Amino acid sequence: MKIQLAAGSATAVGSLPHLDPLAAARFSLGELPDLPSLPSLPGRSPAEAMLGQVASGVRGLQVASLSSIQIDRDALDPEAPVVTDLSGDAFAGFRAFLEVAAGRTGPVKWQLTGPVTFALALMRAGLPVELAMRIAVPAVRSHLTAIREAVSAALPEAPQLVVLDEPSFPAVMEPEHPLEPELAIDAVSTALAAIEPDAMTGVHCCGPADWPSLIAAGPQVISVPVSPALTAVSGYLGRYLSEGGWIAWGAVPTDGPIPQTVERPWRVLSELWCEMVQGGCDPVLLRSQSLVTPACGLGLHAQPVAERVVRLVGQVAHRVHSQAVATRLSIGA
C-alpha cells in the first residue's frame, strides 16, 4: 500500500514513558495525528525495551535488563524459527495502539531494533561475530514480517512506515571493530528487504552515524538528530532527497536541558538548513520531504517531560509544513 506523507508531519521515535498502554496509545494518536507511532513502553516492562522486543521469541535468549541479554548456550539454535508473540509482554504498547486506532486510514509508524544493534548486543554477551549475525538478521526479518502483517490485519487501510533503530551503527565504523562495515550495511539492507514491497522503510540512528553508509543500505527515510555535523554530508543528503528520500529531523533534543519553547529547536533546524542549502541541498526538497521527531526515544524520561517534547515536535512540524507550502507556492508548484 503506497504511503502518502505530508510535509512536516510530526512523529515519535518509538518509546514513551507511560505505564498504561492504552494511555500511551491515546497520547500518540492525539498528539501526532498525521503520523502516530506505535509506542514501546520500557518503563512498564524490560520486555518492551529495544533488546527485549527484538530478542523475544528467539530460542536461548532472555532479557537480563534494559540493555543486556542473557544467553543459554545449550538452548541457542540459530536455525530455530523465531516466534513473534504480539500477545506477549514485549508488545503491550503495540496491542493497545491497534485497539485504540481501529478504523484509522491514515499512515502509522512503528519501530524495531535493527540487526546491527541486536548483533552487537549478542557479541557483548559473548557470541562470536558470525553466530551473532546468523541469529540477529533472520530474527529481525521474522519480527518485521510478523508485525507488519499484524498491523495490516488490524488497520487494513493504514499505510505503514517501518523504521529500524540502529543506535549502535556508529561503532561499526570505528577502526578495528570486529564487525566489518560492509557486513553491517548488508545486514540492514537485508532486513529492510523483508518489508519493502509492503511498507515504507526507514533507519533511525541517534548518534553521529556514517550517513552515506546507512543511505547505501537503501532506506526510504533516514531519521537523524539535528546537528551542525550534518553540514559535512550536505551533498550526500541533497542527492538522497533528489532521489526521493525523506529525512526525519530529530529537531527537539532528548538529552541535556529540554527546551521550554519552540524557538531554540526551530532556530537550530533553520540554521542547519541554511548551511545545507549552501552545501548544495535543494531548499524545496529540504522542507517538502521532511518529518519532525524528537532526537531519540522518550521511554526513560518523566512523562511530563516527554509530553512537552512531543508538543514541541508538533510546533516545529507546523512551521516546517507552513514553509513547505509557502516555498512550493513561491515557485508556482
Short mmCIF file of C-alpha atoms in Angstrom, two decimals:
data_model
loop_
_atom_site.label_atom_id
_atom_site.label_comp_id
_atom_site.label_asym_id
_atom_site.label_seq_id
_atom_site.Cartn_x
_atom_site.Cartn_y
_atom_site.Cartn_z
CA MET A 1 0.00 0.00 0.00
CA LYS A 2 1.54 3.30 -1.08
CA ILE A 3 2.06 5.77 1.74
CA GLN A 4 1.43 9.48 1.34
CA LEU A 5 3.35 11.55 3.88
CA ALA A 6 2.55 15.19 4.50
CA ALA A 7 5.50 17.56 4.55
CA GLY A 8 6.40 18.38 8.12
CA SER A 9 4.44 15.54 9.73
CA ALA A 10 5.29 15.09 13.40
CA THR A 11 6.01 11.63 14.76
CA ALA A 12 7.89 9.91 17.60
CA VAL A 13 10.93 7.67 17.84
CA GLY A 14 9.22 4.69 19.42
CA SER A 15 9.45 4.59 23.20
CA LEU A 16 7.26 6.51 25.63
CA PRO A 17 7.44 6.61 29.45
CA HIS A 18 3.81 5.69 30.08
CA LEU A 19 2.99 2.69 32.25
CA ASP A 20 -0.57 2.35 30.92
CA PRO A 21 -0.51 1.04 27.33
CA LEU A 22 -3.92 2.47 26.47
CA ALA A 23 -2.91 5.91 27.76
CA ALA A 24 0.26 5.75 25.65
CA ALA A 25 -1.73 4.81 22.55
CA ARG A 26 -4.21 7.64 23.06
CA PHE A 27 -1.35 10.08 23.63
CA SER A 28 0.38 9.08 20.38
CA LEU A 29 -2.80 9.25 18.34
CA GLY A 30 -3.88 12.52 19.91
CA GLU A 31 -0.59 14.43 19.78
CA LEU A 32 0.71 13.03 16.47
CA PRO A 33 -2.42 12.82 14.31
CA ASP A 34 -0.65 12.87 10.93
CA LEU A 35 1.81 10.07 11.70
CA PRO A 36 1.25 8.43 15.11
CA SER A 37 3.86 5.98 16.31
CA LEU A 38 3.08 2.59 17.85
CA PRO A 39 4.66 3.01 21.29
CA SER A 40 7.01 0.73 23.17
CA LEU A 41 6.98 1.13 26.95
CA PRO A 42 10.29 0.11 28.56
CA GLY A 43 9.28 1.65 31.88
CA ARG A 44 6.35 -0.73 32.06
CA SER A 45 8.49 -3.82 31.40
CA PRO A 46 12.07 -4.58 30.27
CA ALA A 47 10.43 -6.84 27.70
CA GLU A 48 9.33 -3.69 25.86
CA ALA A 49 12.83 -2.22 25.76
CA MET A 50 14.75 -2.27 22.49
CA LEU A 51 16.56 -5.53 23.16
CA GLY A 52 13.57 -7.07 24.90
CA GLN A 53 11.35 -6.76 21.85
CA VAL A 54 13.86 -7.96 19.29
CA ALA A 55 15.09 -10.87 21.45
CA SER A 56 11.59 -12.09 22.30
CA GLY A 57 10.78 -15.41 20.72
CA VAL A 58 14.42 -16.20 19.89
CA ARG A 59 15.32 -19.58 21.39
CA GLY A 60 18.07 -19.40 24.01
CA LEU A 61 17.81 -15.67 24.71
CA GLN A 62 16.48 -13.86 27.76
CA VAL A 63 16.46 -10.17 28.60
CA ALA A 64 18.68 -9.51 31.60
CA SER A 65 18.00 -5.75 31.80
CA LEU A 66 17.00 -2.83 29.63
CA SER A 67 20.38 -3.01 27.88
CA SER A 68 21.66 -6.58 28.13
CA ILE A 69 20.82 -10.12 27.08
CA GLN A 70 21.47 -13.48 28.77
CA ILE A 71 22.31 -16.42 26.54
CA ASP A 72 21.54 -20.07 27.26
CA ARG A 73 24.19 -21.74 25.10
CA ASP A 74 22.53 -25.16 25.36
CA ALA A 75 19.20 -23.85 24.08
CA LEU A 76 20.61 -21.46 21.46
CA ASP A 77 19.73 -22.57 17.94
CA PRO A 78 20.23 -20.13 15.02
CA GLU A 79 18.11 -22.39 12.79
CA ALA A 80 15.09 -22.43 15.10
CA PRO A 81 12.06 -20.41 13.97
CA VAL A 82 11.51 -17.05 15.69
CA VAL A 83 8.16 -16.64 17.41
CA THR A 84 6.70 -13.14 17.32
CA ASP A 85 4.06 -13.23 20.05
CA LEU A 86 2.19 -9.92 19.89
CA SER A 87 0.04 -11.13 22.78
CA GLY A 88 3.13 -11.28 24.99
CA ASP A 89 4.69 -8.79 27.37
CA ALA A 90 7.05 -7.34 24.76
CA PHE A 91 4.29 -5.78 22.66
CA ALA A 92 1.71 -4.37 25.09
CA GLY A 93 2.09 -0.87 23.65
CA PHE A 94 1.62 -2.16 20.11
CA ARG A 95 -1.52 -4.09 21.04
CA ALA A 96 -3.06 -1.10 22.78
CA PHE A 97 -2.36 1.14 19.81
CA LEU A 98 -4.00 -1.26 17.37
CA GLU A 99 -7.04 -1.41 19.63
CA VAL A 100 -7.38 2.35 20.05
CA ALA A 101 -6.59 3.10 16.39
CA ALA A 102 -9.23 0.74 14.98
CA GLY A 103 -10.66 2.18 11.76
CA ARG A 104 -7.71 4.50 11.07
CA THR A 105 -6.98 5.07 7.39
CA GLY A 106 -4.06 7.49 7.73
CA PRO A 107 -0.44 6.29 7.92
CA VAL A 108 1.16 4.87 11.06
CA LYS A 109 4.79 4.41 12.05
CA TRP A 110 6.45 1.71 14.08
CA GLN A 111 9.99 0.86 15.01
CA LEU A 112 12.09 -2.22 15.79
CA THR A 113 15.70 -2.68 16.82
CA GLY A 114 17.86 -3.29 13.77
CA PRO A 115 20.12 -6.28 13.11
CA VAL A 116 23.41 -4.46 13.72
CA THR A 117 22.42 -3.22 17.17
CA PHE A 118 20.97 -6.64 18.01
CA ALA A 119 24.09 -8.46 16.79
CA LEU A 120 26.41 -6.17 18.77
CA ALA A 121 24.38 -6.86 21.93
CA LEU A 122 24.80 -10.60 21.29
CA MET A 123 28.53 -10.08 20.79
CA ARG A 124 28.74 -8.22 24.10
CA ALA A 125 27.04 -11.22 25.68
CA GLY A 126 29.79 -13.46 24.36
CA LEU A 127 28.82 -14.68 20.90
CA PRO A 128 31.30 -14.55 18.01
CA VAL A 129 30.53 -12.22 15.10
CA GLU A 130 29.36 -14.88 12.65
CA LEU A 131 26.97 -16.56 15.10
CA ALA A 132 25.62 -13.22 16.31
CA MET A 133 24.78 -12.21 12.74
CA ARG A 134 23.25 -15.62 11.95
CA ILE A 135 20.83 -15.04 14.81
CA ALA A 136 20.22 -11.29 14.51
CA VAL A 137 19.43 -10.84 10.83
CA PRO A 138 16.82 -13.63 10.48
CA ALA A 139 15.25 -12.69 13.82
CA VAL A 140 14.77 -9.06 12.79
CA ARG A 141 13.38 -10.08 9.40
CA SER A 142 10.96 -12.51 11.03
CA HIS A 143 9.72 -9.93 13.56
CA LEU A 144 9.33 -7.28 10.86
CA THR A 145 7.22 -9.55 8.71
CA ALA A 146 5.02 -10.73 11.57
CA ILE A 147 4.42 -7.25 12.99
CA ARG A 148 3.69 -5.77 9.57
CA GLU A 149 1.12 -8.50 8.93
CA ALA A 150 -0.48 -7.91 12.35
CA VAL A 151 -0.70 -4.16 11.77
CA SER A 152 -2.16 -4.75 8.30
CA ALA A 153 -4.76 -7.11 9.73
CA ALA A 154 -5.81 -4.67 12.45
CA LEU A 155 -5.56 -1.49 10.33
CA PRO A 156 -6.04 -2.67 6.73
CA GLU A 157 -6.43 0.86 5.33
CA ALA A 158 -3.45 2.38 7.17
CA PRO A 159 -0.15 2.55 5.23
CA GLN A 160 2.92 1.79 7.34
CA LEU A 161 6.29 3.47 7.83
CA VAL A 162 8.64 0.93 9.43
CA VAL A 163 11.91 2.15 10.93
CA LEU A 164 14.90 0.10 12.07
CA ASP A 165 16.50 1.54 15.20
CA GLU A 166 20.30 1.32 14.87
CA PRO A 167 21.91 3.35 17.68
CA SER A 168 24.95 1.06 17.64
CA PHE A 169 25.73 1.52 13.96
CA PRO A 170 28.38 4.25 14.54
CA ALA A 171 30.51 1.74 16.48
CA VAL A 172 30.88 -0.38 13.37
CA MET A 173 32.73 2.46 11.63
CA GLU A 174 35.46 2.54 14.28
CA PRO A 175 38.84 1.11 13.27
CA GLU A 176 39.44 -2.49 14.32
CA HIS A 177 35.77 -3.14 15.07
CA PRO A 178 35.13 -6.89 14.66
CA LEU A 179 32.00 -6.33 12.54
CA GLU A 180 33.02 -5.08 9.11
CA PRO A 181 31.10 -2.05 7.76
CA GLU A 182 30.14 -3.85 4.54
CA LEU A 183 28.60 -6.69 6.54
CA ALA A 184 26.68 -4.21 8.69
CA ILE A 185 25.30 -2.35 5.66
CA ASP A 186 24.28 -5.66 4.08
CA ALA A 187 22.52 -6.72 7.30
CA VAL A 188 20.43 -3.54 7.39
CA SER A 189 19.64 -3.83 3.68
CA THR A 190 18.60 -7.47 4.08
CA ALA A 191 16.28 -6.59 6.97
CA LEU A 192 14.68 -3.71 5.06
CA ALA A 193 14.10 -6.00 2.07
CA ALA A 194 11.73 -8.12 4.18
CA ILE A 195 9.11 -5.36 4.19
CA GLU A 196 9.96 -3.07 1.26
CA PRO A 197 7.17 -4.37 -1.00
CA ASP A 198 4.52 -3.64 1.63
CA ALA A 199 5.70 -0.65 3.69
CA MET A 200 7.83 2.46 3.53
CA THR A 201 11.16 1.73 5.21
CA GLY A 202 13.47 3.82 7.35
CA VAL A 203 16.53 3.74 9.61
CA HIS A 204 16.99 5.74 12.80
CA CYS A 205 20.33 6.42 14.45
CA CYS A 206 20.56 8.83 17.35
CA GLY A 207 24.35 9.06 17.26
CA PRO A 208 26.91 10.55 14.86
CA ALA A 209 26.35 7.91 12.18
CA ASP A 210 28.10 7.47 8.85
CA TRP A 211 25.01 8.57 6.94
CA PRO A 212 26.35 7.75 3.46
CA SER A 213 26.81 4.15 4.66
CA LEU A 214 23.31 3.97 6.09
CA ILE A 215 21.86 5.53 2.95
CA ALA A 216 23.67 2.80 0.99
CA ALA A 217 21.52 0.23 2.83
CA GLY A 218 18.50 1.57 0.94
CA PRO A 219 16.06 3.15 3.44
CA GLN A 220 13.37 5.43 2.07
CA VAL A 221 13.54 7.54 5.27
CA ILE A 222 16.54 8.34 7.43
CA SER A 223 15.88 9.55 10.97
CA VAL A 224 18.68 11.88 12.08
CA PRO A 225 19.27 14.07 15.15
CA VAL A 226 19.72 17.70 14.17
CA SER A 227 23.42 18.53 14.44
CA PRO A 228 25.81 21.01 12.82
CA ALA A 229 27.90 17.98 11.82
CA LEU A 230 25.31 17.19 9.13
CA THR A 231 26.64 20.08 7.03
CA ALA A 232 29.63 17.87 6.22
CA VAL A 233 27.33 15.44 4.38
CA SER A 234 25.11 18.04 2.71
CA GLY A 235 26.00 16.67 -0.71
CA TYR A 236 25.02 13.12 0.20
CA LEU A 237 21.78 14.24 1.81
CA GLY A 238 20.98 16.50 -1.14
CA ARG A 239 21.34 13.58 -3.56
CA TYR A 240 19.29 11.38 -1.25
CA LEU A 241 16.44 13.91 -1.28
CA SER A 242 16.67 14.38 -5.04
CA GLU A 243 16.25 10.62 -5.47
CA GLY A 244 13.03 10.68 -3.45
CA GLY A 245 14.32 10.02 0.05
CA TRP A 246 12.80 11.60 3.15
CA ILE A 247 14.55 12.86 6.28
CA ALA A 248 13.00 12.70 9.74
CA TRP A 249 14.72 15.52 11.61
CA GLY A 250 15.30 14.92 15.33
CA ALA A 251 14.69 18.60 15.99
CA VAL A 252 13.90 18.53 19.71
CA PRO A 253 16.77 17.31 21.90
CA THR A 254 16.14 14.49 24.35
CA ASP A 255 19.39 14.72 26.33
CA GLY A 256 20.56 17.65 28.38
CA PRO A 257 18.20 20.54 29.09
CA ILE A 258 14.83 20.19 27.36
CA PRO A 259 13.70 23.43 25.68
CA GLN A 260 10.77 25.28 27.18
CA THR A 261 9.62 26.80 23.90
CA VAL A 262 9.87 26.02 20.21
CA GLU A 263 12.20 28.92 19.41
CA ARG A 264 15.57 27.27 20.05
CA PRO A 265 14.91 23.97 18.23
CA TRP A 266 13.38 25.87 15.34
CA ARG A 267 16.36 28.23 15.13
CA VAL A 268 18.85 25.35 15.21
CA LEU A 269 17.00 23.47 12.46
CA SER A 270 16.66 26.60 10.32
CA GLU A 271 20.35 27.43 10.65
CA LEU A 272 21.28 23.86 9.71
CA TRP A 273 19.09 24.04 6.61
CA CYS A 274 20.69 27.34 5.57
CA GLU A 275 24.13 25.74 5.81
CA MET A 276 22.94 22.68 3.88
CA VAL A 277 21.49 24.82 1.09
CA GLN A 278 24.88 26.47 0.76
CA GLY A 279 26.31 22.93 0.57
CA GLY A 280 24.11 22.09 -2.38
CA CYS A 281 20.78 20.90 -0.95
CA ASP A 282 17.55 21.95 -2.66
CA PRO A 283 15.65 24.23 -0.23
CA VAL A 284 12.28 22.98 -1.51
CA LEU A 285 13.14 19.30 -1.01
CA LEU A 286 14.60 20.01 2.43
CA ARG A 287 11.15 21.16 3.55
CA SER A 288 8.79 19.11 1.41
CA GLN A 289 10.43 15.74 2.15
CA SER A 290 10.83 16.26 5.88
CA LEU A 291 9.32 14.75 9.00
CA VAL A 292 9.94 16.04 12.54
CA THR A 293 10.71 13.90 15.59
CA PRO A 294 12.39 14.05 18.99
CA ALA A 295 16.11 13.38 18.71
CA CYS A 296 15.64 9.95 20.29
CA GLY A 297 13.14 7.84 22.21
CA LEU A 298 11.39 9.19 25.29
CA GLY A 299 10.95 6.00 27.30
CA LEU A 300 13.42 6.95 30.04
CA HIS A 301 12.07 10.47 30.61
CA ALA A 302 9.43 11.54 33.10
CA GLN A 303 6.02 11.63 31.48
CA PRO A 304 5.54 15.42 31.77
CA VAL A 305 8.92 15.94 30.07
CA ALA A 306 8.04 13.54 27.27
CA GLU A 307 4.72 15.29 26.76
CA ARG A 308 6.49 18.66 26.47
CA VAL A 309 8.96 17.26 23.94
CA VAL A 310 6.17 15.87 21.78
CA ARG A 311 4.29 19.17 21.90
CA LEU A 312 7.44 20.99 20.79
CA VAL A 313 7.87 18.47 17.97
CA GLY A 314 4.36 19.32 16.83
CA GLN A 315 5.12 23.03 16.88
CA VAL A 316 8.31 22.61 14.84
CA ALA A 317 6.42 20.37 12.43
CA HIS A 318 3.75 23.02 11.94
CA ARG A 319 6.41 25.56 10.95
CA VAL A 320 8.07 23.08 8.58
CA HIS A 321 4.74 22.35 6.91
CA SER A 322 3.95 26.04 6.56
CA GLN A 323 7.35 26.73 4.99
CA ALA A 324 6.97 23.77 2.62
CA VAL A 325 3.62 25.08 1.38
CA ALA A 326 4.92 28.63 1.09
CA THR A 327 8.04 27.52 -0.79
CA ARG A 328 6.03 25.48 -3.29
CA LEU A 329 3.68 28.41 -3.85
CA SER A 330 6.57 30.81 -4.36
CA ILE A 331 7.92 28.73 -7.27
CA GLY A 332 4.49 28.05 -8.71
CA ALA A 333 4.44 24.36 -7.85
#
